[in-house]
Short mmCIF file of C-alpha atoms and ligand atoms in Angstrom, two decimals:
data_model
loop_
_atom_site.label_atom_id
_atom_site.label_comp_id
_atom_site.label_asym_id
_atom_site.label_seq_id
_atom_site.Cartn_x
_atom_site.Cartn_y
_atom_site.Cartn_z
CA UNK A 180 -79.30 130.95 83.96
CA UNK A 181 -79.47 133.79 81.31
CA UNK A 182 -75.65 133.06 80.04
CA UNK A 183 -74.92 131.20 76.95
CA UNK A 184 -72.62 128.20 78.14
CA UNK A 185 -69.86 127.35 75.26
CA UNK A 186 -67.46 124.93 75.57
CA UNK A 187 -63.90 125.14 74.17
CA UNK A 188 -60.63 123.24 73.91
CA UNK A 189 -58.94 123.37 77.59
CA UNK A 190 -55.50 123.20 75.71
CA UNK A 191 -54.57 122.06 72.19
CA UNK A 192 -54.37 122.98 68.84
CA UNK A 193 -58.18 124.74 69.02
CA UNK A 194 -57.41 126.65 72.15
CA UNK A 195 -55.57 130.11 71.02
CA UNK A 196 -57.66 130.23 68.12
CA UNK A 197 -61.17 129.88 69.63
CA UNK A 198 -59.77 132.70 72.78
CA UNK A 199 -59.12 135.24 69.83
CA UNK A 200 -62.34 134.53 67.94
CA UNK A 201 -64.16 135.23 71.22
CA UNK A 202 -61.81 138.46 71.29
CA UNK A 203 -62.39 139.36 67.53
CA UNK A 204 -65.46 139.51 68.57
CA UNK A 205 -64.62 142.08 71.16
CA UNK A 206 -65.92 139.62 73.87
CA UNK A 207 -63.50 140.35 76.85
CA UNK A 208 -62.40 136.58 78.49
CA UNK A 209 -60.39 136.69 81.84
CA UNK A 210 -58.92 133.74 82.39
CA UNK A 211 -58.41 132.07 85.87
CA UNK A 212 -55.83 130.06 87.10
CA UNK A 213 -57.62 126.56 87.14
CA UNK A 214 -59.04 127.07 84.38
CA UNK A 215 -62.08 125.11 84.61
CA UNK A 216 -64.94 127.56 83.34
CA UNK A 217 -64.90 131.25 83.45
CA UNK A 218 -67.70 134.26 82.27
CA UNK A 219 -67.23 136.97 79.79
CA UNK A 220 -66.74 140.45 81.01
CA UNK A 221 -68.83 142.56 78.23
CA UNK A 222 -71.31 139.24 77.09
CA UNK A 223 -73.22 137.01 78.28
CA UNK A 224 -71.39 134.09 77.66
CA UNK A 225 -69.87 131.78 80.38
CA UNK A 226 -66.72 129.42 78.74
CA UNK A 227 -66.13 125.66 79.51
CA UNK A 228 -62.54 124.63 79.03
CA UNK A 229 -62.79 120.59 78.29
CA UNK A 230 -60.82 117.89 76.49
CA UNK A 231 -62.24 118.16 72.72
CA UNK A 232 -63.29 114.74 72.76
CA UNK A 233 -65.81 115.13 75.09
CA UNK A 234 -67.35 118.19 73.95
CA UNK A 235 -70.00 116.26 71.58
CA UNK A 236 -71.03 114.33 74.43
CA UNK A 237 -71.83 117.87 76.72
CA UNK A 238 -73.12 119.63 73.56
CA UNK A 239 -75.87 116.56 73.27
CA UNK A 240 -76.55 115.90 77.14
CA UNK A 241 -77.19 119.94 77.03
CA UNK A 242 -74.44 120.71 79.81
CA UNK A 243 -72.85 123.24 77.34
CA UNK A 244 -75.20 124.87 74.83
CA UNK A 245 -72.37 125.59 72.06
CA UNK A 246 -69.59 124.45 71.56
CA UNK A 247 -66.00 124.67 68.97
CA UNK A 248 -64.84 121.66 67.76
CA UNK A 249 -63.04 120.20 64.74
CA UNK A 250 -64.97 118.24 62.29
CA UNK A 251 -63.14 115.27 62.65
CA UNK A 252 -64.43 114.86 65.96
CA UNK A 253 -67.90 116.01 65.58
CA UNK A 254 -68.35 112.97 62.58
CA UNK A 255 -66.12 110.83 64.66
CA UNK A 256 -68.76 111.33 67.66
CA UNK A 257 -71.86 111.17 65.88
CA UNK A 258 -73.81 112.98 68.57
CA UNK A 259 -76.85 114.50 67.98
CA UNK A 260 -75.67 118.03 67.77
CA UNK A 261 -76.13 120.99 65.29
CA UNK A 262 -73.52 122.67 62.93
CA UNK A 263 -73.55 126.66 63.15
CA UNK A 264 -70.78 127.78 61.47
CA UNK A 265 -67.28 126.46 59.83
CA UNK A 266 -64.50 128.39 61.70
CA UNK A 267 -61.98 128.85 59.13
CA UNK A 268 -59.23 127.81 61.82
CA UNK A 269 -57.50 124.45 62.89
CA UNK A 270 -57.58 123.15 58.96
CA UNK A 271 -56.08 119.70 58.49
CA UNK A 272 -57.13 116.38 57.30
CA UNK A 273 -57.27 113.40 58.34
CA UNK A 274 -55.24 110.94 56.55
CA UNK A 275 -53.99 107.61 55.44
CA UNK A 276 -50.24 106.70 55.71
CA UNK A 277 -48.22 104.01 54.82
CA UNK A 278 -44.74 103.04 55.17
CA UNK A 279 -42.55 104.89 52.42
CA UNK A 280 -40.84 101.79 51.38
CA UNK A 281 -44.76 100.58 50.93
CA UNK A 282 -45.33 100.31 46.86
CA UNK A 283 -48.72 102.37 46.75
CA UNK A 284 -50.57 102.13 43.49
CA UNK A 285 -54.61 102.65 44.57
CA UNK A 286 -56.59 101.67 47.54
CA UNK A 287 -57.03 98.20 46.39
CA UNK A 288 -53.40 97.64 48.33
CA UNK A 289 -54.97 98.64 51.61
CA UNK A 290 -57.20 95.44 51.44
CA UNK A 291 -56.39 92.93 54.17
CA UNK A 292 -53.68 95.05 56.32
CA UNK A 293 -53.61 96.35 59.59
CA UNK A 294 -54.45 100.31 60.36
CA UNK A 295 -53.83 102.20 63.37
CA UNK A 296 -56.19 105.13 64.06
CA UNK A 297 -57.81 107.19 66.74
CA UNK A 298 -60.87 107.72 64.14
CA UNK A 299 -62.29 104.23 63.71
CA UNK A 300 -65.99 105.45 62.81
CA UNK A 301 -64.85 107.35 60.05
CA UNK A 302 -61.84 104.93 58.73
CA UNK A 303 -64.73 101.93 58.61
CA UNK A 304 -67.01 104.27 57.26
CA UNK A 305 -64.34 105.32 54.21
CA UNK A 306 -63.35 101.57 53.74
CA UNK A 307 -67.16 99.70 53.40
CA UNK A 308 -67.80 102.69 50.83
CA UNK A 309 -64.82 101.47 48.86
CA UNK A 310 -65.14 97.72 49.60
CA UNK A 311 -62.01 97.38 51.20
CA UNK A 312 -61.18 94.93 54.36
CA UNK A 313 -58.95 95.65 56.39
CA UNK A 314 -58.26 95.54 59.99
CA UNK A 315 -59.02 98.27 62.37
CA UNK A 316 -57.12 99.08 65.23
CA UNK A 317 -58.15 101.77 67.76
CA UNK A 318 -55.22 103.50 69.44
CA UNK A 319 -55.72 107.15 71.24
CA UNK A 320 -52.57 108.86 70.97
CA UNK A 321 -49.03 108.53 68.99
CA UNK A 322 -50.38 106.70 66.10
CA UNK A 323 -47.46 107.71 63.92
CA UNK A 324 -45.45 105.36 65.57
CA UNK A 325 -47.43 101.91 65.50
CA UNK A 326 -45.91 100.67 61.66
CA UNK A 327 -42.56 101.62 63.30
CA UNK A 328 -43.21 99.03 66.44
CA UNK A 329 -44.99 96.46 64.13
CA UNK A 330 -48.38 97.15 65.72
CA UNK A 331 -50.02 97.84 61.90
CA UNK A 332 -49.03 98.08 58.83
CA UNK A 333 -50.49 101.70 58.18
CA UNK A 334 -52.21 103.87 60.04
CA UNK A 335 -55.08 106.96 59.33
CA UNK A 336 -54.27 110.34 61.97
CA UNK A 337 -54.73 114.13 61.42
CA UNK A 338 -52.17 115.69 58.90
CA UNK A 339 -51.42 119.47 58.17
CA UNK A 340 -47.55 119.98 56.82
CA UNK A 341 -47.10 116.38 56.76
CA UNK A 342 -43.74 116.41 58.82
CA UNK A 343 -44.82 114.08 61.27
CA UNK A 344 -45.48 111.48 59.12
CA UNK A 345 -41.81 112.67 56.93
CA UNK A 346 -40.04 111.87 60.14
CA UNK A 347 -41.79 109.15 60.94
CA UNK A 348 -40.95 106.98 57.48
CA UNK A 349 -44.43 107.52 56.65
CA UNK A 350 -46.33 108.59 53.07
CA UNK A 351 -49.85 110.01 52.74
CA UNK A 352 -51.32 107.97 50.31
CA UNK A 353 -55.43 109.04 50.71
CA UNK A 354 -57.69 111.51 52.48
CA UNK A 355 -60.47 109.99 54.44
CA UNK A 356 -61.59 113.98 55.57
CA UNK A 357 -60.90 117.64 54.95
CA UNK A 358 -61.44 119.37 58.47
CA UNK A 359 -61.44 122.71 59.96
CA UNK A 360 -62.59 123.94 63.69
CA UNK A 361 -66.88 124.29 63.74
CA UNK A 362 -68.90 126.20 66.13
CA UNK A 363 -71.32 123.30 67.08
CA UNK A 364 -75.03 123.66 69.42
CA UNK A 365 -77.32 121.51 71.35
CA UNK A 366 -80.04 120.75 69.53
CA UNK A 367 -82.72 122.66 71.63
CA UNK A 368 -81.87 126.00 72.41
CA UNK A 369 -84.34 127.69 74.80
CA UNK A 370 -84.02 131.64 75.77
CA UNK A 371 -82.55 133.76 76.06
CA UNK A 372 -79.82 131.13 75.00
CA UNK A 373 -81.09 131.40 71.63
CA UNK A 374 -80.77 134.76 71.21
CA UNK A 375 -77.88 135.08 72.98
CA UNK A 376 -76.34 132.52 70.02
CA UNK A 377 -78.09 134.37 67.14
CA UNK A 378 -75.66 137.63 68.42
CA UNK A 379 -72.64 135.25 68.50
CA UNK A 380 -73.36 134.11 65.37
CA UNK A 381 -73.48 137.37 63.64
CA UNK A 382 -69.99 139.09 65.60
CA UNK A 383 -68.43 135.62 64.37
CA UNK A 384 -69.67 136.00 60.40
CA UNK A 385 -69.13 139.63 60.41
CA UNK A 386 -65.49 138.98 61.85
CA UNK A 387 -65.42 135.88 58.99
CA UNK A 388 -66.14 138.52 56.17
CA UNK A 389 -63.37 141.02 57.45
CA UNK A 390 -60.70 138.17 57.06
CA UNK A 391 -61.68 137.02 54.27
CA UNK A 392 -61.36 140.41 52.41
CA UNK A 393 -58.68 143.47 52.18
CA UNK A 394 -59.16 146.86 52.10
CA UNK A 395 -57.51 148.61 49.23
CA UNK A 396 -56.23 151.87 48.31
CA UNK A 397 -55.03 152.95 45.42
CA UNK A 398 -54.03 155.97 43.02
CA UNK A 399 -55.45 155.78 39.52
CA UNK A 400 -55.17 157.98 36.66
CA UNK A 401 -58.43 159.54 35.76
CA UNK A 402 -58.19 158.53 31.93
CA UNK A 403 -58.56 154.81 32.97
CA UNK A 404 -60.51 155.09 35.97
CA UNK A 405 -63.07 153.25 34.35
CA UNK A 406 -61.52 150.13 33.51
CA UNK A 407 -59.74 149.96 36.83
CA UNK A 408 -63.35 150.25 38.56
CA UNK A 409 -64.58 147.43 36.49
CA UNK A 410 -61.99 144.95 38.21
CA UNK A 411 -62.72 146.32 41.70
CA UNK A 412 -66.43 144.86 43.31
CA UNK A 413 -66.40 146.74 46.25
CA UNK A 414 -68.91 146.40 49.16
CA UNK A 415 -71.36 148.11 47.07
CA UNK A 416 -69.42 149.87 45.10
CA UNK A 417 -66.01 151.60 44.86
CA UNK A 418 -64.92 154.76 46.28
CA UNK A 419 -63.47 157.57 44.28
CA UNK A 420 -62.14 160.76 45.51
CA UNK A 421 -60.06 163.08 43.67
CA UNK A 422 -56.62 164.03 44.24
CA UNK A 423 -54.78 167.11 44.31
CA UNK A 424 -53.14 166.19 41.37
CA UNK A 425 -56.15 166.70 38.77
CA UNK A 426 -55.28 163.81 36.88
CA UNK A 427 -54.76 160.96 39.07
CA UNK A 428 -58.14 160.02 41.58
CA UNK A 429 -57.74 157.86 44.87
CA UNK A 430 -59.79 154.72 44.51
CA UNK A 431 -61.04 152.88 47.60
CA UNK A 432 -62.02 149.06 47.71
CA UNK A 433 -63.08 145.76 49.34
CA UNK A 434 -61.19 142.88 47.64
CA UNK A 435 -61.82 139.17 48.39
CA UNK A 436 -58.54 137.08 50.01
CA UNK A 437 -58.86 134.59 47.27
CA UNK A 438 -58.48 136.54 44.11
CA UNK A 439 -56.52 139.43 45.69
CA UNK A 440 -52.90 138.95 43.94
CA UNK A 441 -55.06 138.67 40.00
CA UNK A 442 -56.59 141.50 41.09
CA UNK A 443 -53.46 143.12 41.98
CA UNK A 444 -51.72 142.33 39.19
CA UNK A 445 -54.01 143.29 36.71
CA UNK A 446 -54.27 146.96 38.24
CA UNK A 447 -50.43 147.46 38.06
CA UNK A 448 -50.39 146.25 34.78
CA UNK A 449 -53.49 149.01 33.98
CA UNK A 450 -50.78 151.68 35.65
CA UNK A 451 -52.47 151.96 39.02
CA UNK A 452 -49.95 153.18 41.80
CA UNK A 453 -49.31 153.51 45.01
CA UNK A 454 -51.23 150.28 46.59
CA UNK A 455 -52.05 150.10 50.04
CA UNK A 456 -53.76 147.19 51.74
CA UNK A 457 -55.40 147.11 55.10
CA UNK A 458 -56.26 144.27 56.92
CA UNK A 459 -60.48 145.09 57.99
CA UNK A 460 -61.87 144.18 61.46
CA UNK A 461 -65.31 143.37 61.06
CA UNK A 462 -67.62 143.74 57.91
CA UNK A 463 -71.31 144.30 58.81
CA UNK A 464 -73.66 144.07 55.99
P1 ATP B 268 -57.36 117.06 73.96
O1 ATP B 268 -56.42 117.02 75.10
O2 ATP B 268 -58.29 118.25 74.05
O3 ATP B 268 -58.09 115.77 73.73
P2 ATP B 268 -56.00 116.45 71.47
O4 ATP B 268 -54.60 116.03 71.71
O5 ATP B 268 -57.04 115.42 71.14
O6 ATP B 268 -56.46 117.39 72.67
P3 ATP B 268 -55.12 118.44 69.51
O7 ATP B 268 -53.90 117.75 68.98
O8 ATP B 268 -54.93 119.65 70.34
O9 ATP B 268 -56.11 117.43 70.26
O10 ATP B 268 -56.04 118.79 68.27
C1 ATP B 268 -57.31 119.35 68.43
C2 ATP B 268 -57.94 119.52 67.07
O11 ATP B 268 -57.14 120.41 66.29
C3 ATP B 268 -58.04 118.27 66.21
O12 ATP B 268 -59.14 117.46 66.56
C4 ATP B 268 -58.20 118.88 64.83
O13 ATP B 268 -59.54 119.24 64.59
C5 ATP B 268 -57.35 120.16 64.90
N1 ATP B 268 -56.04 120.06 64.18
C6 ATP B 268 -55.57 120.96 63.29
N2 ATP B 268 -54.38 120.59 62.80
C7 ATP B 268 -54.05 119.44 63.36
C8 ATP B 268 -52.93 118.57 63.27
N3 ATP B 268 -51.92 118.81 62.45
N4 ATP B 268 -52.90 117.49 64.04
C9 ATP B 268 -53.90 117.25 64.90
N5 ATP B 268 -55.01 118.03 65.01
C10 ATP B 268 -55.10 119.12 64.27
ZN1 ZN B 269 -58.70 115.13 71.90
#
């Protein structure tokens, strides 16, 4: 077989988001109707749509070679797998909750109750490093609801807004894990597999870079070009090119997602002008 076999969500909270990373990476996936498994038109690469939960399981045994999963489940599995890459998608954590009318001071008030959770591994795991005892009970779905039908007193499930719990009387009162979607691997890779990987691996950082930076334009006036440059990094470095206006030059840059609006701010505040940002598709270094 000379295809790399990765496994994805069948449907779920991974499933758009790991069908567009294939596609930001300008590998073409057609889709069937059943939905079972299905090859890439322009790659290599045949796809595996299974529950999440058992992807560790296929990633160890070797029946997929990759595979993208959240990072709750990988640690929750413990198979022997390999992390690749962090995904940057499906962010969340997985939480404590206890009722709201519950008077929460520290952990210490966890000792000797009863908590609900689909993650009992990692909830155990969390509690013996604190020295609390308490009682673990493992439920697989709707765990929200077990303080409401006296089944525990708290529970410990996967949180991003934190409506679910609102709505369900509940309060997050400690984070067990910060997760995010992972691109995980079988431990032995042969070929071309391998290869096959490496390539995936570099459309998927250079695709990581693009959307984690803008691409800036911007109109400067030539008597403080130099101290605007000094606050724009660039790729290497910046662009200039000058206008038909002699005084004012068009600066071109790469700035990073998570410092973008103080960046921004100080420029206008230097008298740059007319900002434009793009959004970039793929940075390759
Ligand atoms: P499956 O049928 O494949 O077993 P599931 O119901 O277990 O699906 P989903 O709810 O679709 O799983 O969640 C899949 C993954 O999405 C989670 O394991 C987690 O990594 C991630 N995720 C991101 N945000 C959330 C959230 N708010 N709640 C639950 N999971 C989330
Ligand atoms: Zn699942």
């Amino acid at each position: 077989m000379d295809k790399l076999k990765i496994a994805i969500q069948k449907s779920g909270r991974l499933y758009e988001d790991s069908i567009k990373l294939l596609k930001d990476c300008s590998i073409e996936v057609n889709i069937g109707i059943d939905k079972l498994k299905t090859t890439a038109l322009n790659f290599p690469l045949e796809i595996l749509f299974l529950r999440d939960d058992d992807i560790p399981q296929y990633l160890e045994d070797g029946v997929a070679d990759i595979g993208i999963i959240g990072k709750n489940v990988l640690l929750e599995k413990r198979k022997k797998i390999k992390i690749k890459e962090t995904l940057g998608f499906g962010k969340c954590r997985l939480s404590i909750a206890v009722p709201k009318s519950l008077v929460y001071n520290d952990i210490k008030d966890l000792n000797g109750k009863r908590i609900a959770t689909s993650y009992p591994f990692l909830v155990k795991e969390f509690f013996e490093k604190r020295y609390i005892n308490a009682e673990i009970h493992e439920i697989s779905g709707a765990v929200e609801i077990a303080p409401g039908i006296g089944l525990a007193d708290c529970i410990c499930d996967l949180v991003s807004s934190g409506s679910t719990l609102f709505m369900n009387g509940l309060k997050e009162v400690e984070t067990v894990l910060q997760s995010e979607a992972i691109l995980a691997s079988h431990l032995y890779l042969g070929m071309p597999q391998n290869l096959i990987m490496d390539k995936l691996l570099f459309r998927i950082r250079a695709v990581k870079k693009a959307k984690n930076n803008k691409y800036i334009l911007l109109n400067v006036p030539n008597n403080r070009l130099k101290k605007i440059i000094s606050y724009l990094p660039g790729v290497k470095s910046t662009v200039i090119l000058p206008l038909a206006n002699s005084e004012w030059s068009s600066v071109h840059s790469v700035v990073n997602e998570n410092n973008f609006w103080g960046i921004i701010e100080n420029l206008k505040a230097l008298g740059v002008q007319d900002i434009l940002v793009l959004p970039i598709e793929k940075i390759i270094l």
